């Protein structure tokens, strides 16, 4: 939590309380349903929560914005973002029911009424959203091919509607089809911790 407060200095007491509650909730649920690597649960805040919150460094969603978290797993990046943006609607989808159960129970436990985890494959999602966000779910061209249909044509934020994804490692091949329009931001521009080296935020307007 100290690391989060270092980078996000204007959190309300409610937001701090919701973020602080995540450790116990995810530790408990992870012992029943494995949504985070057992070896990684001790790094929950750095590797999962703060990583997810990098999207909030790239854009401040305006009230009324609708965001689809594609392949949310246990609720990342959707749950941390829903805490940060209480006036933005987040729909979290995943094809694995057990993972959605965890995300649903965590969201319910901390009173996130703007967060809607749903057991659904992306191909079945029919809704329109301002942004699709994801965290290392699948190659970027596949993600955009499947979810392009879900991007609304009417923009209401500082950034035009599109995809915001968090990726690691060599991303050259993935962004090649979008090289003229993709904006790539190394997370080392946002965070100083060693773990964020070779991790990137990619924004592709649609």
mmCIF file of C-alpha atoms in Angstrom:
data_model
loop_
_atom_site.group_PDB
_atom_site.id
_atom_site.type_symbol
_atom_site.label_atom_id
_atom_site.label_comp_id
_atom_site.label_asym_id
_atom_site.label_seq_id
_atom_site.Cartn_x
_atom_site.Cartn_y
_atom_site.Cartn_z
ATOM 1 C CA UNK A 1 0.000 0.000 0.000
ATOM 2 C CA UNK A 2 2.909 2.379 0.679
ATOM 3 C CA UNK A 3 4.039 2.015 -2.931
ATOM 4 C CA UNK A 4 0.550 2.774 -4.223
ATOM 5 C CA UNK A 5 0.302 5.883 -2.062
ATOM 6 C CA UNK A 6 3.685 7.011 -3.366
ATOM 7 C CA UNK A 7 2.315 7.178 -6.919
ATOM 8 C CA UNK A 8 -1.339 7.994 -6.188
ATOM 9 C CA UNK A 9 -1.337 10.781 -3.636
ATOM 10 C CA UNK A 10 -4.944 11.988 -3.913
ATOM 11 C CA UNK A 11 -6.853 8.844 -2.989
ATOM 12 C CA UNK A 12 -9.890 9.269 -0.735
ATOM 13 C CA UNK A 13 -10.268 7.422 2.555
ATOM 14 C CA UNK A 14 -12.848 5.189 0.898
ATOM 15 C CA UNK A 15 -10.462 4.318 -1.954
ATOM 16 C CA UNK A 16 -7.612 3.641 0.466
ATOM 17 C CA UNK A 17 -9.872 1.363 2.478
ATOM 18 C CA UNK A 18 -11.018 -0.535 -0.624
ATOM 19 C CA UNK A 19 -7.435 -0.999 -1.825
ATOM 20 C CA UNK A 20 -6.228 -2.087 1.615
ATOM 21 C CA UNK A 21 -8.981 -4.723 1.790
ATOM 22 C CA UNK A 22 -7.746 -6.435 -1.379
ATOM 23 C CA UNK A 23 -4.841 -8.239 0.313
ATOM 24 C CA UNK A 24 -6.947 -10.272 2.698
ATOM 25 C CA UNK A 25 -9.703 -10.884 0.154
ATOM 26 C CA UNK A 26 -7.395 -12.129 -2.592
ATOM 27 C CA UNK A 27 -5.266 -14.165 -0.180
ATOM 28 C CA UNK A 28 -8.393 -15.894 1.109
ATOM 29 C CA UNK A 29 -9.973 -16.503 -2.292
ATOM 30 C CA UNK A 30 -6.684 -17.561 -3.858
ATOM 31 C CA UNK A 31 -6.388 -20.382 -1.326
ATOM 32 C CA UNK A 32 -9.676 -21.784 -2.736
ATOM 33 C CA UNK A 33 -9.509 -20.769 -6.408
ATOM 34 C CA UNK A 34 -6.122 -20.087 -7.941
ATOM 35 C CA UNK A 35 -6.417 -16.759 -9.790
ATOM 36 C CA UNK A 36 -2.936 -15.491 -8.895
ATOM 37 C CA UNK A 37 0.201 -17.627 -8.833
ATOM 38 C CA UNK A 38 0.753 -18.950 -5.299
ATOM 39 C CA UNK A 39 4.302 -17.577 -5.427
ATOM 40 C CA UNK A 40 3.025 -14.186 -6.562
ATOM 41 C CA UNK A 41 0.264 -13.493 -4.030
ATOM 42 C CA UNK A 42 2.784 -11.753 -1.734
ATOM 43 C CA UNK A 43 3.414 -9.293 -4.583
ATOM 44 C CA UNK A 44 -0.293 -8.539 -5.048
ATOM 45 C CA UNK A 45 0.043 -4.771 -4.799
ATOM 46 C CA UNK A 46 3.133 -4.331 -6.963
ATOM 47 C CA UNK A 47 2.544 -6.969 -9.654
ATOM 48 C CA UNK A 48 -1.233 -6.767 -9.958
ATOM 49 C CA UNK A 49 -2.821 -3.708 -8.342
ATOM 50 C CA UNK A 50 -0.203 -1.055 -9.161
ATOM 51 C CA UNK A 51 0.372 -2.631 -12.577
ATOM 52 C CA UNK A 52 -3.357 -2.308 -13.329
ATOM 53 C CA UNK A 53 -3.403 1.274 -12.095
ATOM 54 C CA UNK A 54 -0.850 2.269 -14.754
ATOM 55 C CA UNK A 55 -3.853 2.760 -17.056
ATOM 56 C CA UNK A 56 -4.964 5.595 -14.766
ATOM 57 C CA UNK A 57 -1.622 7.292 -15.420
ATOM 58 C CA UNK A 58 -2.421 7.326 -19.153
ATOM 59 C CA UNK A 59 -6.039 8.504 -18.988
ATOM 60 C CA UNK A 60 -8.489 9.891 -16.463
ATOM 61 C CA UNK A 61 -11.836 8.410 -17.457
ATOM 62 C CA UNK A 62 -14.598 10.988 -17.435
ATOM 63 C CA UNK A 63 -17.833 10.306 -15.516
ATOM 64 C CA UNK A 64 -20.176 8.158 -17.570
ATOM 65 C CA UNK A 65 -17.376 6.414 -19.488
ATOM 66 C CA UNK A 66 -17.973 2.709 -20.168
ATOM 67 C CA UNK A 67 -15.001 0.334 -20.038
ATOM 68 C CA UNK A 68 -14.809 -3.365 -20.938
ATOM 69 C CA UNK A 69 -12.133 -5.379 -19.116
ATOM 70 C CA UNK A 70 -11.416 -8.182 -21.601
ATOM 71 C CA UNK A 71 -10.195 -11.425 -19.955
ATOM 72 C CA UNK A 72 -10.218 -10.002 -16.444
ATOM 73 C CA UNK A 73 -9.218 -13.217 -14.650
ATOM 74 C CA UNK A 74 -9.650 -12.468 -10.953
ATOM 75 C CA UNK A 75 -10.409 -8.806 -11.614
ATOM 76 C CA UNK A 76 -7.370 -7.107 -13.141
ATOM 77 C CA UNK A 77 -7.142 -4.402 -14.306
ATOM 78 C CA UNK A 78 -10.873 -3.795 -13.781
ATOM 79 C CA UNK A 79 -11.184 -3.823 -9.987
ATOM 80 C CA UNK A 80 -8.313 -1.399 -9.223
ATOM 81 C CA UNK A 81 -9.559 0.902 -11.997
ATOM 82 C CA UNK A 82 -13.140 0.749 -10.716
ATOM 83 C CA UNK A 83 -11.843 1.847 -7.304
ATOM 84 C CA UNK A 84 -10.019 4.795 -8.881
ATOM 85 C CA UNK A 85 -12.940 5.855 -11.108
ATOM 86 C CA UNK A 86 -16.189 5.417 -9.151
ATOM 87 C CA UNK A 87 -18.208 7.328 -11.795
ATOM 88 C CA UNK A 88 -17.049 5.076 -14.644
ATOM 89 C CA UNK A 89 -18.875 1.823 -15.450
ATOM 90 C CA UNK A 90 -16.679 -1.261 -15.752
ATOM 91 C CA UNK A 91 -17.828 -4.575 -17.202
ATOM 92 C CA UNK A 92 -15.351 -7.376 -16.462
ATOM 93 C CA UNK A 93 -15.640 -10.459 -18.645
ATOM 94 C CA UNK A 94 -13.855 -13.787 -18.616
ATOM 95 C CA UNK A 95 -14.605 -17.207 -20.056
ATOM 96 C CA UNK A 96 -13.660 -18.984 -16.801
ATOM 97 C CA UNK A 97 -16.537 -18.990 -14.330
ATOM 98 C CA UNK A 98 -14.376 -19.598 -11.241
ATOM 99 C CA UNK A 99 -12.307 -16.503 -11.923
ATOM 100 C CA UNK A 100 -15.419 -14.366 -12.390
ATOM 101 C CA UNK A 101 -16.737 -15.720 -9.081
ATOM 102 C CA UNK A 102 -13.629 -14.386 -7.330
ATOM 103 C CA UNK A 103 -13.866 -11.000 -9.065
ATOM 104 C CA UNK A 104 -17.577 -10.769 -8.193
ATOM 105 C CA UNK A 105 -17.064 -11.606 -4.534
ATOM 106 C CA UNK A 106 -14.132 -9.194 -4.168
ATOM 107 C CA UNK A 107 -16.083 -6.371 -5.825
ATOM 108 C CA UNK A 108 -19.093 -7.083 -3.616
ATOM 109 C CA UNK A 109 -16.999 -7.214 -0.443
ATOM 110 C CA UNK A 110 -15.562 -3.720 -0.995
ATOM 111 C CA UNK A 111 -18.810 -2.178 -2.234
ATOM 112 C CA UNK A 112 -17.879 -1.580 -5.872
ATOM 113 C CA UNK A 113 -21.255 -0.855 -7.470
ATOM 114 C CA UNK A 114 -19.685 0.395 -10.729
ATOM 115 C CA UNK A 115 -18.006 -2.956 -11.422
ATOM 116 C CA UNK A 116 -19.910 -5.799 -13.116
ATOM 117 C CA UNK A 117 -18.002 -9.107 -13.463
ATOM 118 C CA UNK A 118 -19.729 -11.359 -16.002
ATOM 119 C CA UNK A 119 -19.012 -14.927 -17.098
ATOM 120 C CA UNK A 120 -18.837 -14.436 -20.846
ATOM 121 C CA UNK A 121 -16.561 -15.124 -23.765
ATOM 122 C CA UNK A 122 -15.468 -11.984 -25.612
ATOM 123 C CA UNK A 123 -17.008 -13.212 -28.871
ATOM 124 C CA UNK A 124 -20.409 -13.187 -27.127
ATOM 125 C CA UNK A 125 -20.151 -9.623 -25.800
ATOM 126 C CA UNK A 126 -22.571 -7.385 -27.699
ATOM 127 C CA UNK A 127 -22.262 -4.106 -25.753
ATOM 128 C CA UNK A 128 -20.570 -0.878 -26.830
ATOM 129 C CA UNK A 129 -17.814 0.704 -24.748
ATOM 130 C CA UNK A 130 -15.532 3.714 -24.894
ATOM 131 C CA UNK A 131 -12.467 1.599 -24.113
ATOM 132 C CA UNK A 132 -11.429 -2.027 -23.963
ATOM 133 C CA UNK A 133 -8.689 -2.650 -21.386
ATOM 134 C CA UNK A 134 -6.713 -5.830 -20.825
ATOM 135 C CA UNK A 135 -3.633 -7.226 -19.178
ATOM 136 C CA UNK A 136 -1.560 -9.704 -21.191
ATOM 137 C CA UNK A 137 -4.614 -11.701 -22.324
ATOM 138 C CA UNK A 138 -3.708 -12.517 -25.932
ATOM 139 C CA UNK A 139 -1.718 -11.072 -28.845
ATOM 140 C CA UNK A 140 -2.833 -7.536 -29.647
ATOM 141 C CA UNK A 141 -3.997 -8.260 -33.235
ATOM 142 C CA UNK A 142 -6.286 -11.035 -31.947
ATOM 143 C CA UNK A 143 -7.637 -8.852 -29.166
ATOM 144 C CA UNK A 144 -8.483 -6.037 -31.568
ATOM 145 C CA UNK A 145 -9.987 -8.415 -34.137
ATOM 146 C CA UNK A 146 -12.357 -9.897 -31.554
ATOM 147 C CA UNK A 147 -13.323 -6.762 -29.618
ATOM 148 C CA UNK A 148 -13.226 -4.013 -32.256
ATOM 149 C CA UNK A 149 -16.997 -4.504 -32.618
ATOM 150 C CA UNK A 150 -17.424 -3.371 -29.002
ATOM 151 C CA UNK A 151 -15.831 0.081 -29.402
ATOM 152 C CA UNK A 152 -18.394 2.899 -29.546
ATOM 153 C CA UNK A 153 -17.953 5.435 -32.332
ATOM 154 C CA UNK A 154 -18.772 8.402 -30.078
ATOM 155 C CA UNK A 155 -15.811 9.556 -27.952
ATOM 156 C CA UNK A 156 -16.179 11.538 -24.717
ATOM 157 C CA UNK A 157 -12.665 11.417 -23.226
ATOM 158 C CA UNK A 158 -9.401 13.258 -23.861
ATOM 159 C CA UNK A 159 -8.190 10.183 -25.755
ATOM 160 C CA UNK A 160 -10.288 8.866 -28.670
ATOM 161 C CA UNK A 161 -12.002 5.535 -27.973
ATOM 162 C CA UNK A 162 -9.910 2.407 -28.395
ATOM 163 C CA UNK A 163 -7.803 -0.263 -26.705
ATOM 164 C CA UNK A 164 -5.518 0.182 -23.696
ATOM 165 C CA UNK A 165 -3.471 -2.916 -22.928
ATOM 166 C CA UNK A 166 -0.668 -3.804 -20.530
ATOM 167 C CA UNK A 167 2.062 -5.980 -22.014
ATOM 168 C CA UNK A 168 5.537 -7.251 -21.180
ATOM 169 C CA UNK A 169 8.599 -8.478 -23.035
ATOM 170 C CA UNK A 170 9.154 -8.090 -26.762
ATOM 171 C CA UNK A 171 6.086 -6.378 -28.193
ATOM 172 C CA UNK A 172 7.483 -5.417 -31.610
ATOM 173 C CA UNK A 173 5.635 -8.133 -33.523
ATOM 174 C CA UNK A 174 2.311 -7.411 -31.830
ATOM 175 C CA UNK A 175 2.279 -3.698 -32.531
ATOM 176 C CA UNK A 176 3.599 -3.963 -36.098
ATOM 177 C CA UNK A 177 0.121 -3.977 -37.711
ATOM 178 C CA UNK A 178 -0.719 -0.800 -35.760
ATOM 179 C CA UNK A 179 2.681 0.875 -35.902
ATOM 180 C CA UNK A 180 1.286 4.107 -37.392
ATOM 181 C CA UNK A 181 -1.358 4.631 -34.724
ATOM 182 C CA UNK A 182 -0.231 2.750 -31.600
ATOM 183 C CA UNK A 183 1.207 4.741 -28.687
ATOM 184 C CA UNK A 184 3.615 2.722 -26.542
ATOM 185 C CA UNK A 185 4.596 3.949 -23.072
ATOM 186 C CA UNK A 186 7.249 2.080 -21.041
ATOM 187 C CA UNK A 187 5.985 1.675 -17.477
ATOM 188 C CA UNK A 188 9.405 2.813 -16.280
ATOM 189 C CA UNK A 189 8.189 6.308 -17.199
ATOM 190 C CA UNK A 190 5.540 5.903 -14.496
ATOM 191 C CA UNK A 191 7.151 3.689 -11.865
ATOM 192 C CA UNK A 192 10.733 3.317 -10.646
ATOM 193 C CA UNK A 193 10.551 -0.276 -9.346
ATOM 194 C CA UNK A 194 12.733 -2.831 -11.141
ATOM 195 C CA UNK A 195 9.787 -5.137 -11.851
ATOM 196 C CA UNK A 196 8.319 -2.648 -14.333
ATOM 197 C CA UNK A 197 11.289 -2.836 -16.704
ATOM 198 C CA UNK A 198 10.296 -4.209 -20.126
ATOM 199 C CA UNK A 199 6.618 -3.648 -19.352
ATOM 200 C CA UNK A 200 4.518 -1.359 -21.497
ATOM 201 C CA UNK A 201 1.174 0.332 -21.856
ATOM 202 C CA UNK A 202 -0.121 0.240 -25.427
ATOM 203 C CA UNK A 203 -2.923 2.495 -26.623
ATOM 204 C CA UNK A 204 -4.531 1.892 -30.008
ATOM 205 C CA UNK A 205 -7.289 4.306 -31.061
ATOM 206 C CA UNK A 206 -10.126 2.860 -33.152
#
